Amino acid sequence: MNVFIGANGQGKTNLLEAVAMLALSSSPRARREIEVVGPVAQATRIEAEVETGGVVVELAIALSIEGDRAHRVIEVDGARRRAFDLPGHFRVTLFWPDDLGLVKAGPELRRRFLNQMLVQVEPGYARALAGLKRVLEQRNSLLKRMASGEGGGDVLEAWNEELVRIGGEVSKARARAVRELQPEAARCHAEIASGELLEIEYLGPPADMAEAVQNSLAEDLRRGATSIGPHRDDLRVMLDGREARAYGSQGQQRTAVVSLKLAEAALVAGRTGERPVLLLDDVLSELDGERRAALLRQVAGAGQVIITSVEAGPFPPDLISSARVWSVVGGEIEACG
């Protein structure tokens, strides 16, 4: 257990983001890589020595600004690698305040949750995601040309087939993962929330996706976008039989998210035989004392944990005494005691 304590704006979240990037190949927060570098400098580099399965590797990601874009270079033991080759060298489960959107926000964040988990444990998933992105870009471009009378209908069927094939790979992996997550998420939530029932359900494409894609052509041409496929998936989150998004309190929603993240860590451990590094950013805020204590019991002893907080007060004395505690001030990290 590593506890990093510091006031807001000192760099605690940056540390967790850097660790997560080395596991995922991209930022779990930023939509564009230029946002990771920020306005202060023209380049940044993240390096780490990682030990997993008894093997030590050196990982690095370098980002440099070129105009309004960032150029990324990934290295494993000094050799360049592609982005989808990086996940799997070590694994993380990340929770930070923005993850409350897993319950409150739209489906994009819930798809990102499944994607960030699966690129680390499902062989070929990162490549399938990249393929799906390419298919959607090409098919949507073709739909716009067809709608404006430029033709192209002769190649549409080929893109439809690719959408069904790659989309099927992605949706099947997600559906299987949600089935694995359900029992552990329910167990964690019941323990933290005094028996409250958490249920999750995967809402994927129609069973016969090929037929649905064909039937949606008129609507797709009207919109100039693909309306059927795993890019429209969602994950329904229920608390005691009701939609958590509509009926859950802030504390209930936060507990549901934490339970999903702990279930993610269990799934990663079950599939790989090794616990992921658990990254918890200000996770104790907005939880009452009972739920806070239950959460800390869950994560204590769960492999390597990196947790941040603005103060040491929320942590039980026995946990703090057995943890490595660090202070973060102005981007500088120092050991305490």
mmCIF file of C-alpha atoms in Angstrom:
data_model
loop_
_atom_site.group_PDB
_atom_site.id
_atom_site.type_symbol
_atom_site.label_atom_id
_atom_site.label_comp_id
_atom_site.label_asym_id
_atom_site.label_seq_id
_atom_site.Cartn_x
_atom_site.Cartn_y
_atom_site.Cartn_z
ATOM 1 C CA MET A 1 0.000 0.000 0.000
ATOM 2 C CA ASN A 2 1.436 3.354 -1.112
ATOM 3 C CA VAL A 3 -0.362 6.459 0.164
ATOM 4 C CA PHE A 4 0.350 9.811 -1.517
ATOM 5 C CA ILE A 5 -0.867 12.806 0.473
ATOM 6 C CA GLY A 6 -1.017 16.384 -0.767
ATOM 7 C CA ALA A 7 -3.296 19.345 -1.302
ATOM 8 C CA ASN A 8 -5.322 19.701 -4.477
ATOM 9 C CA GLY A 9 -3.378 20.709 -7.566
ATOM 10 C CA GLN A 10 -0.005 19.337 -6.412
ATOM 11 C CA GLY A 11 0.308 16.497 -8.936
ATOM 12 C CA LYS A 12 -1.159 13.406 -7.271
ATOM 13 C CA THR A 13 -3.508 12.645 -10.161
ATOM 14 C CA ASN A 14 -0.700 13.170 -12.691
ATOM 15 C CA LEU A 15 1.231 10.359 -11.030
ATOM 16 C CA LEU A 16 -1.665 7.926 -11.346
ATOM 17 C CA GLU A 17 -2.312 8.986 -14.942
ATOM 18 C CA ALA A 18 1.333 8.314 -15.835
ATOM 19 C CA VAL A 19 1.208 4.798 -14.362
ATOM 20 C CA ALA A 20 -2.078 4.089 -16.156
ATOM 21 C CA MET A 21 -0.722 5.309 -19.491
ATOM 22 C CA LEU A 22 2.117 2.791 -19.363
ATOM 23 C CA ALA A 23 -0.422 -0.004 -18.922
ATOM 24 C CA LEU A 24 -2.983 1.220 -21.476
ATOM 25 C CA SER A 25 -0.736 3.005 -24.046
ATOM 26 C CA SER A 26 -2.900 6.145 -23.870
ATOM 27 C CA SER A 27 -4.285 8.483 -21.255
ATOM 28 C CA PRO A 28 -7.442 7.245 -19.521
ATOM 29 C CA ARG A 29 -8.462 10.880 -19.085
ATOM 30 C CA ALA A 30 -7.524 13.024 -22.083
ATOM 31 C CA ARG A 31 -9.367 12.852 -25.392
ATOM 32 C CA ARG A 32 -6.344 14.210 -27.271
ATOM 33 C CA GLU A 33 -2.717 13.433 -26.456
ATOM 34 C CA ILE A 34 -1.771 17.101 -26.762
ATOM 35 C CA GLU A 35 -3.771 17.631 -23.552
ATOM 36 C CA VAL A 36 -1.401 15.280 -21.707
ATOM 37 C CA VAL A 37 1.641 17.428 -22.478
ATOM 38 C CA GLY A 38 -0.121 20.688 -21.676
ATOM 39 C CA PRO A 39 1.028 24.254 -22.329
ATOM 40 C CA VAL A 40 4.180 24.200 -20.175
ATOM 41 C CA ALA A 41 6.536 22.259 -22.459
ATOM 42 C CA GLN A 42 6.806 20.833 -25.963
ATOM 43 C CA ALA A 43 7.443 17.247 -24.873
ATOM 44 C CA THR A 44 7.079 14.773 -22.026
ATOM 45 C CA ARG A 45 8.351 11.287 -21.252
ATOM 46 C CA ILE A 46 7.137 8.578 -18.878
ATOM 47 C CA GLU A 47 9.439 5.750 -17.856
ATOM 48 C CA ALA A 48 9.035 2.849 -15.463
ATOM 49 C CA GLU A 49 10.632 -0.421 -14.506
ATOM 50 C CA VAL A 50 7.910 -3.020 -14.152
ATOM 51 C CA GLU A 51 8.139 -6.463 -12.601
ATOM 52 C CA THR A 52 5.365 -8.880 -13.491
ATOM 53 C CA GLY A 53 5.350 -12.650 -13.486
ATOM 54 C CA GLY A 54 8.952 -12.625 -12.314
ATOM 55 C CA VAL A 55 10.066 -10.694 -15.415
ATOM 56 C CA VAL A 56 11.403 -7.131 -15.320
ATOM 57 C CA VAL A 57 10.809 -4.845 -18.312
ATOM 58 C CA GLU A 58 11.459 -1.165 -18.950
ATOM 59 C CA LEU A 59 8.523 0.718 -20.462
ATOM 60 C CA ALA A 60 8.516 4.247 -21.862
ATOM 61 C CA ILE A 61 6.123 6.592 -23.644
ATOM 62 C CA ALA A 62 7.422 9.831 -25.171
ATOM 63 C CA LEU A 63 5.081 12.548 -26.447
ATOM 64 C CA SER A 64 6.223 15.546 -28.474
ATOM 65 C CA ILE A 65 4.155 18.409 -29.844
ATOM 66 C CA GLU A 66 4.142 18.994 -33.589
ATOM 67 C CA GLY A 67 1.832 21.875 -34.473
ATOM 68 C CA ASP A 68 -1.550 21.100 -32.986
ATOM 69 C CA ARG A 69 -0.884 17.362 -32.654
ATOM 70 C CA ALA A 70 1.189 15.115 -30.406
ATOM 71 C CA HIS A 71 3.574 12.479 -31.741
ATOM 72 C CA ARG A 72 3.850 9.347 -29.592
ATOM 73 C CA VAL A 73 6.750 6.902 -29.348
ATOM 74 C CA ILE A 74 6.378 3.699 -27.287
ATOM 75 C CA GLU A 75 9.351 1.620 -26.182
ATOM 76 C CA VAL A 76 9.654 -1.758 -24.461
ATOM 77 C CA ASP A 77 13.207 -2.490 -23.259
ATOM 78 C CA GLY A 78 14.408 0.224 -25.617
ATOM 79 C CA ALA A 79 12.723 -1.173 -28.752
ATOM 80 C CA ARG A 80 9.893 0.685 -30.434
ATOM 81 C CA ARG A 81 6.449 -0.896 -30.293
ATOM 82 C CA ARG A 82 2.982 -0.133 -31.671
ATOM 83 C CA ALA A 83 0.272 1.177 -29.349
ATOM 84 C CA PHE A 84 -1.705 -2.082 -29.293
ATOM 85 C CA ASP A 85 1.457 -4.024 -28.387
ATOM 86 C CA LEU A 86 1.914 -2.237 -25.038
ATOM 87 C CA PRO A 87 -1.109 -3.396 -22.950
ATOM 88 C CA GLY A 88 -0.414 -6.664 -21.163
ATOM 89 C CA HIS A 89 3.115 -5.971 -19.914
ATOM 90 C CA PHE A 90 1.486 -5.034 -16.629
ATOM 91 C CA ARG A 91 -2.066 -4.192 -15.653
ATOM 92 C CA VAL A 92 -3.852 -1.500 -13.676
ATOM 93 C CA THR A 93 -7.294 -0.812 -12.306
ATOM 94 C CA LEU A 94 -7.892 2.921 -11.962
ATOM 95 C CA PHE A 95 -10.508 4.843 -10.026
ATOM 96 C CA TRP A 96 -10.683 8.627 -9.854
ATOM 97 C CA PRO A 97 -13.468 11.166 -9.302
ATOM 98 C CA ASP A 98 -14.332 11.440 -13.016
ATOM 99 C CA ASP A 99 -15.306 7.762 -12.892
ATOM 100 C CA LEU A 100 -18.514 8.757 -11.134
ATOM 101 C CA GLY A 101 -19.658 9.285 -14.722
ATOM 102 C CA LEU A 102 -19.734 5.487 -15.078
ATOM 103 C CA VAL A 103 -23.157 5.749 -13.459
ATOM 104 C CA LYS A 104 -24.193 9.368 -14.020
ATOM 105 C CA ALA A 105 -23.016 10.107 -17.575
ATOM 106 C CA GLY A 106 -23.818 8.666 -20.981
ATOM 107 C CA PRO A 107 -22.696 5.292 -22.369
ATOM 108 C CA GLU A 108 -19.319 6.464 -23.715
ATOM 109 C CA LEU A 109 -17.666 6.264 -20.289
ATOM 110 C CA ARG A 110 -19.098 2.810 -19.651
ATOM 111 C CA ARG A 111 -17.751 1.578 -22.982
ATOM 112 C CA ARG A 112 -14.370 3.105 -22.084
ATOM 113 C CA PHE A 113 -14.459 1.228 -18.757
ATOM 114 C CA LEU A 114 -14.933 -2.091 -20.582
ATOM 115 C CA ASN A 115 -12.335 -1.220 -23.228
ATOM 116 C CA GLN A 116 -9.617 -0.227 -20.747
ATOM 117 C CA MET A 117 -10.136 -3.476 -18.874
ATOM 118 C CA LEU A 118 -10.277 -5.735 -21.932
ATOM 119 C CA VAL A 119 -7.234 -4.359 -23.778
ATOM 120 C CA GLN A 120 -5.224 -5.601 -20.799
ATOM 121 C CA VAL A 121 -6.592 -9.151 -20.604
ATOM 122 C CA GLU A 122 -8.293 -10.133 -23.885
ATOM 123 C CA PRO A 123 -5.852 -11.217 -26.614
ATOM 124 C CA GLY A 124 -6.492 -9.320 -29.834
ATOM 125 C CA TYR A 125 -8.978 -6.888 -28.284
ATOM 126 C CA ALA A 126 -6.831 -3.776 -28.765
ATOM 127 C CA ARG A 127 -6.321 -4.690 -32.416
ATOM 128 C CA ALA A 128 -10.075 -5.308 -32.835
ATOM 129 C CA LEU A 129 -10.858 -1.882 -31.345
ATOM 130 C CA ALA A 130 -8.451 -0.231 -33.760
ATOM 131 C CA GLY A 131 -10.085 -2.167 -36.613
ATOM 132 C CA LEU A 132 -13.567 -1.137 -35.496
ATOM 133 C CA LYS A 133 -12.536 2.525 -35.444
ATOM 134 C CA ARG A 134 -11.207 2.237 -39.015
ATOM 135 C CA VAL A 135 -14.355 0.465 -40.263
ATOM 136 C CA LEU A 136 -16.629 3.120 -38.753
ATOM 137 C CA GLU A 137 -14.567 5.961 -40.233
ATOM 138 C CA GLN A 138 -14.606 4.383 -43.705
ATOM 139 C CA ARG A 139 -18.277 3.363 -43.615
ATOM 140 C CA ASN A 140 -19.438 6.753 -42.316
ATOM 141 C CA SER A 141 -17.440 8.540 -45.018
ATOM 142 C CA LEU A 142 -18.994 6.272 -47.635
ATOM 143 C CA LEU A 143 -22.510 6.903 -46.299
ATOM 144 C CA LYS A 144 -22.021 10.660 -46.621
ATOM 145 C CA ARG A 145 -20.821 10.284 -50.230
ATOM 146 C CA MET A 146 -23.758 8.041 -51.089
ATOM 147 C CA ALA A 147 -26.222 10.458 -49.491
ATOM 148 C CA SER A 148 -24.875 13.288 -51.640
ATOM 149 C CA GLY A 149 -25.241 11.213 -54.806
ATOM 150 C CA GLU A 150 -21.571 10.423 -55.359
ATOM 151 C CA GLY A 151 -22.144 6.663 -55.550
ATOM 152 C CA GLY A 152 -20.157 4.017 -53.699
ATOM 153 C CA GLY A 153 -22.960 1.576 -52.991
ATOM 154 C CA ASP A 154 -20.982 -1.193 -54.667
ATOM 155 C CA VAL A 155 -18.424 -1.247 -51.828
ATOM 156 C CA LEU A 156 -20.860 -0.718 -48.967
ATOM 157 C CA GLU A 157 -21.487 -4.454 -48.535
ATOM 158 C CA ALA A 158 -17.779 -5.073 -47.932
ATOM 159 C CA TRP A 159 -17.749 -2.541 -45.095
ATOM 160 C CA ASN A 160 -20.978 -4.003 -43.726
ATOM 161 C CA GLU A 161 -19.327 -7.415 -43.532
ATOM 162 C CA GLU A 162 -16.280 -5.961 -41.763
ATOM 163 C CA LEU A 163 -18.525 -4.138 -39.309
ATOM 164 C CA VAL A 164 -20.369 -7.358 -38.457
ATOM 165 C CA ARG A 165 -17.155 -9.400 -38.170
ATOM 166 C CA ILE A 166 -15.087 -7.004 -36.055
ATOM 167 C CA GLY A 167 -18.092 -5.684 -34.171
ATOM 168 C CA GLY A 168 -18.995 -9.239 -33.251
ATOM 169 C CA GLU A 169 -15.532 -9.821 -31.772
ATOM 170 C CA VAL A 170 -15.783 -6.668 -29.648
ATOM 171 C CA SER A 171 -19.343 -7.237 -28.418
ATOM 172 C CA LYS A 172 -18.736 -10.904 -27.537
ATOM 173 C CA ALA A 173 -15.686 -9.985 -25.471
ATOM 174 C CA ARG A 174 -17.653 -7.281 -23.655
ATOM 175 C CA ALA A 175 -20.636 -9.543 -22.973
ATOM 176 C CA ARG A 176 -18.408 -12.260 -21.501
ATOM 177 C CA ALA A 177 -16.590 -9.725 -19.322
ATOM 178 C CA VAL A 178 -19.832 -8.314 -17.922
ATOM 179 C CA ARG A 179 -20.972 -11.831 -16.986
ATOM 180 C CA GLU A 180 -17.684 -12.290 -15.120
ATOM 181 C CA LEU A 181 -17.931 -8.904 -13.416
ATOM 182 C CA GLN A 182 -21.498 -9.325 -12.122
ATOM 183 C CA PRO A 183 -21.040 -11.688 -9.133
ATOM 184 C CA GLU A 184 -17.899 -9.985 -7.785
ATOM 185 C CA ALA A 185 -19.349 -6.478 -8.238
ATOM 186 C CA ALA A 186 -22.481 -7.556 -6.368
ATOM 187 C CA ARG A 187 -20.407 -9.091 -3.559
ATOM 188 C CA CYS A 188 -18.198 -6.024 -3.130
ATOM 189 C CA HIS A 189 -21.139 -3.641 -3.200
ATOM 190 C CA ALA A 190 -23.142 -5.656 -0.681
ATOM 191 C CA GLU A 191 -20.204 -5.612 1.737
ATOM 192 C CA ILE A 192 -19.495 -1.905 1.366
ATOM 193 C CA ALA A 193 -23.163 -0.817 1.255
ATOM 194 C CA SER A 194 -24.672 -3.025 3.957
ATOM 195 C CA GLY A 195 -26.358 -5.563 1.699
ATOM 196 C CA GLU A 196 -27.606 -3.259 -1.078
ATOM 197 C CA LEU A 197 -27.989 -5.214 -4.358
ATOM 198 C CA LEU A 198 -25.914 -4.123 -7.357
ATOM 199 C CA GLU A 199 -26.758 -5.601 -10.768
ATOM 200 C CA ILE A 200 -25.158 -4.886 -14.142
ATOM 201 C CA GLU A 201 -26.416 -5.800 -17.612
ATOM 202 C CA TYR A 202 -24.666 -5.548 -20.977
ATOM 203 C CA LEU A 203 -26.735 -3.827 -23.673
ATOM 204 C CA GLY A 204 -25.074 -4.816 -26.930
ATOM 205 C CA PRO A 205 -25.959 -4.925 -30.626
ATOM 206 C CA PRO A 206 -28.918 -7.019 -31.869
ATOM 207 C CA ALA A 207 -28.363 -10.774 -31.923
ATOM 208 C CA ASP A 208 -28.513 -10.773 -35.734
ATOM 209 C CA MET A 209 -26.240 -7.805 -36.330
ATOM 210 C CA ALA A 210 -25.932 -8.472 -40.070
ATOM 211 C CA GLU A 211 -29.684 -8.170 -40.565
ATOM 212 C CA ALA A 212 -29.859 -5.100 -38.312
ATOM 213 C CA VAL A 213 -27.092 -3.362 -40.271
ATOM 214 C CA GLN A 214 -28.957 -4.010 -43.537
ATOM 215 C CA ASN A 215 -32.259 -2.777 -42.088
ATOM 216 C CA SER A 216 -30.656 0.425 -40.786
ATOM 217 C CA LEU A 217 -29.317 1.578 -44.163
ATOM 218 C CA ALA A 218 -32.001 4.213 -44.805
ATOM 219 C CA GLU A 219 -31.487 5.750 -41.363
ATOM 220 C CA ASP A 220 -27.699 5.568 -41.706
ATOM 221 C CA LEU A 221 -27.839 7.391 -45.058
ATOM 222 C CA ARG A 222 -30.051 10.078 -43.565
ATOM 223 C CA ARG A 223 -27.689 10.626 -40.639
ATOM 224 C CA GLY A 224 -24.422 9.953 -42.446
ATOM 225 C CA ALA A 225 -23.378 7.717 -39.568
ATOM 226 C CA THR A 226 -23.505 4.055 -38.532
ATOM 227 C CA SER A 227 -26.324 3.399 -36.068
ATOM 228 C CA ILE A 228 -25.762 -0.325 -35.387
ATOM 229 C CA GLY A 229 -22.660 -1.762 -33.743
ATOM 230 C CA PRO A 230 -20.672 -1.981 -30.512
ATOM 231 C CA HIS A 231 -19.929 1.754 -30.645
ATOM 232 C CA ARG A 232 -23.507 2.143 -29.375
ATOM 233 C CA ASP A 233 -23.227 -0.406 -26.522
ATOM 234 C CA ASP A 234 -24.114 0.407 -22.943
ATOM 235 C CA LEU A 235 -23.844 -1.081 -19.465
ATOM 236 C CA ARG A 236 -26.956 -0.829 -17.293
ATOM 237 C CA VAL A 237 -26.258 -0.342 -13.558
ATOM 238 C CA MET A 238 -29.082 -1.169 -11.114
ATOM 239 C CA LEU A 239 -29.324 -0.709 -7.339
ATOM 240 C CA ASP A 240 -32.004 -2.724 -5.583
ATOM 241 C CA GLY A 241 -33.808 -3.117 -8.917
ATOM 242 C CA ARG A 242 -33.784 0.557 -9.918
ATOM 243 C CA GLU A 243 -31.603 2.501 -12.344
ATOM 244 C CA ALA A 244 -28.649 3.827 -10.337
ATOM 245 C CA ARG A 245 -28.315 6.751 -12.736
ATOM 246 C CA ALA A 246 -31.794 8.067 -11.966
ATOM 247 C CA TYR A 247 -32.408 6.955 -8.392
ATOM 248 C CA GLY A 248 -29.042 6.493 -6.665
ATOM 249 C CA SER A 249 -27.644 9.098 -4.299
ATOM 250 C CA GLN A 250 -24.145 10.479 -4.826
ATOM 251 C CA GLY A 251 -22.785 8.102 -2.195
ATOM 252 C CA GLN A 252 -24.629 5.106 -3.660
ATOM 253 C CA GLN A 253 -23.387 5.900 -7.161
ATOM 254 C CA ARG A 254 -19.816 6.302 -5.969
ATOM 255 C CA THR A 255 -20.010 2.982 -4.082
ATOM 256 C CA ALA A 256 -21.351 1.281 -7.224
ATOM 257 C CA VAL A 257 -18.409 2.615 -9.244
ATOM 258 C CA VAL A 258 -15.900 1.470 -6.628
ATOM 259 C CA SER A 259 -17.532 -1.972 -6.615
ATOM 260 C CA LEU A 260 -17.241 -2.173 -10.405
ATOM 261 C CA LYS A 261 -13.561 -1.257 -10.171
ATOM 262 C CA LEU A 262 -12.873 -3.859 -7.478
ATOM 263 C CA ALA A 263 -14.676 -6.432 -9.632
ATOM 264 C CA GLU A 264 -12.474 -5.360 -12.547
ATOM 265 C CA ALA A 265 -9.373 -6.011 -10.426
ATOM 266 C CA ALA A 266 -10.698 -9.472 -9.553
ATOM 267 C CA LEU A 267 -11.404 -10.251 -13.219
ATOM 268 C CA VAL A 268 -7.894 -9.182 -14.244
ATOM 269 C CA ALA A 269 -6.395 -11.322 -11.482
ATOM 270 C CA GLY A 270 -8.558 -14.293 -12.433
ATOM 271 C CA ARG A 271 -7.609 -14.155 -16.097
ATOM 272 C CA THR A 272 -3.894 -13.400 -15.673
ATOM 273 C CA GLY A 273 -3.015 -14.972 -12.323
ATOM 274 C CA GLU A 274 -1.674 -11.667 -11.001
ATOM 275 C CA ARG A 275 -3.377 -8.763 -9.245
ATOM 276 C CA PRO A 276 -3.339 -5.478 -11.176
ATOM 277 C CA VAL A 277 -1.836 -2.368 -9.647
ATOM 278 C CA LEU A 278 -4.809 -0.657 -7.999
ATOM 279 C CA LEU A 279 -4.828 3.123 -8.558
ATOM 280 C CA LEU A 280 -7.262 4.993 -6.299
ATOM 281 C CA ASP A 281 -7.405 8.784 -6.639
ATOM 282 C CA ASP A 282 -9.196 10.598 -3.809
ATOM 283 C CA VAL A 283 -11.501 7.603 -3.592
ATOM 284 C CA LEU A 284 -12.431 8.219 0.059
ATOM 285 C CA SER A 285 -14.185 11.537 -0.564
ATOM 286 C CA GLU A 286 -17.974 11.540 -0.409
ATOM 287 C CA LEU A 287 -18.120 8.153 1.313
ATOM 288 C CA ASP A 288 -19.449 7.957 4.859
ATOM 289 C CA GLY A 289 -17.266 6.442 7.575
ATOM 290 C CA GLU A 290 -18.809 2.963 7.387
ATOM 291 C CA ARG A 291 -18.433 2.672 3.596
ATOM 292 C CA ARG A 292 -14.919 4.132 3.774
ATOM 293 C CA ALA A 293 -13.820 1.523 6.308
ATOM 294 C CA ALA A 294 -15.407 -1.291 4.277
ATOM 295 C CA LEU A 295 -13.633 -0.120 1.117
ATOM 296 C CA LEU A 296 -10.248 0.042 2.832
ATOM 297 C CA ARG A 297 -10.764 -3.505 4.122
ATOM 298 C CA GLN A 298 -11.399 -4.596 0.528
ATOM 299 C CA VAL A 299 -8.200 -3.072 -0.889
ATOM 300 C CA ALA A 300 -5.845 -3.844 1.978
ATOM 301 C CA GLY A 301 -3.608 -6.722 0.961
ATOM 302 C CA ALA A 302 -4.910 -6.668 -2.628
ATOM 303 C CA GLY A 303 -1.502 -6.548 -4.285
ATOM 304 C CA GLN A 304 0.146 -3.217 -5.003
ATOM 305 C CA VAL A 305 -2.099 -0.237 -4.243
ATOM 306 C CA ILE A 306 -1.395 3.428 -4.977
ATOM 307 C CA ILE A 307 -3.924 5.681 -3.263
ATOM 308 C CA THR A 308 -4.051 9.469 -3.003
ATOM 309 C CA SER A 309 -5.704 11.708 -0.454
ATOM 310 C CA VAL A 310 -5.601 15.327 0.640
ATOM 311 C CA GLU A 311 -4.996 14.211 4.241
ATOM 312 C CA ALA A 312 -4.145 11.156 6.323
ATOM 313 C CA GLY A 313 -7.194 11.497 8.558
ATOM 314 C CA PRO A 314 -9.518 9.097 6.671
ATOM 315 C CA PHE A 315 -7.048 6.199 6.972
ATOM 316 C CA PRO A 316 -7.112 3.875 10.013
ATOM 317 C CA PRO A 317 -3.878 4.122 12.043
ATOM 318 C CA ASP A 318 -2.997 0.447 11.480
ATOM 319 C CA LEU A 319 -3.241 0.873 7.697
ATOM 320 C CA ILE A 320 -1.090 4.010 7.682
ATOM 321 C CA SER A 321 1.500 2.367 9.933
ATOM 322 C CA SER A 322 1.893 -0.565 7.513
ATOM 323 C CA ALA A 323 1.855 1.540 4.324
ATOM 324 C CA ARG A 324 4.532 3.555 2.569
ATOM 325 C CA VAL A 325 3.444 7.181 2.887
ATOM 326 C CA TRP A 326 4.585 9.972 0.574
ATOM 327 C CA SER A 327 3.956 13.699 0.441
ATOM 328 C CA VAL A 328 3.312 15.506 -2.855
ATOM 329 C CA VAL A 329 4.034 19.240 -3.013
ATOM 330 C CA GLY A 330 4.402 21.199 -6.237
ATOM 331 C CA GLY A 331 4.991 18.070 -8.292
ATOM 332 C CA GLU A 332 7.772 16.851 -6.004
ATOM 333 C CA ILE A 333 7.383 13.565 -4.098
ATOM 334 C CA GLU A 334 9.114 12.845 -0.798
ATOM 335 C CA ALA A 335 8.863 9.884 1.569
ATOM 336 C CA CYS A 336 7.314 10.590 4.973
ATOM 337 C CA GLY A 337 9.195 9.048 7.895
#
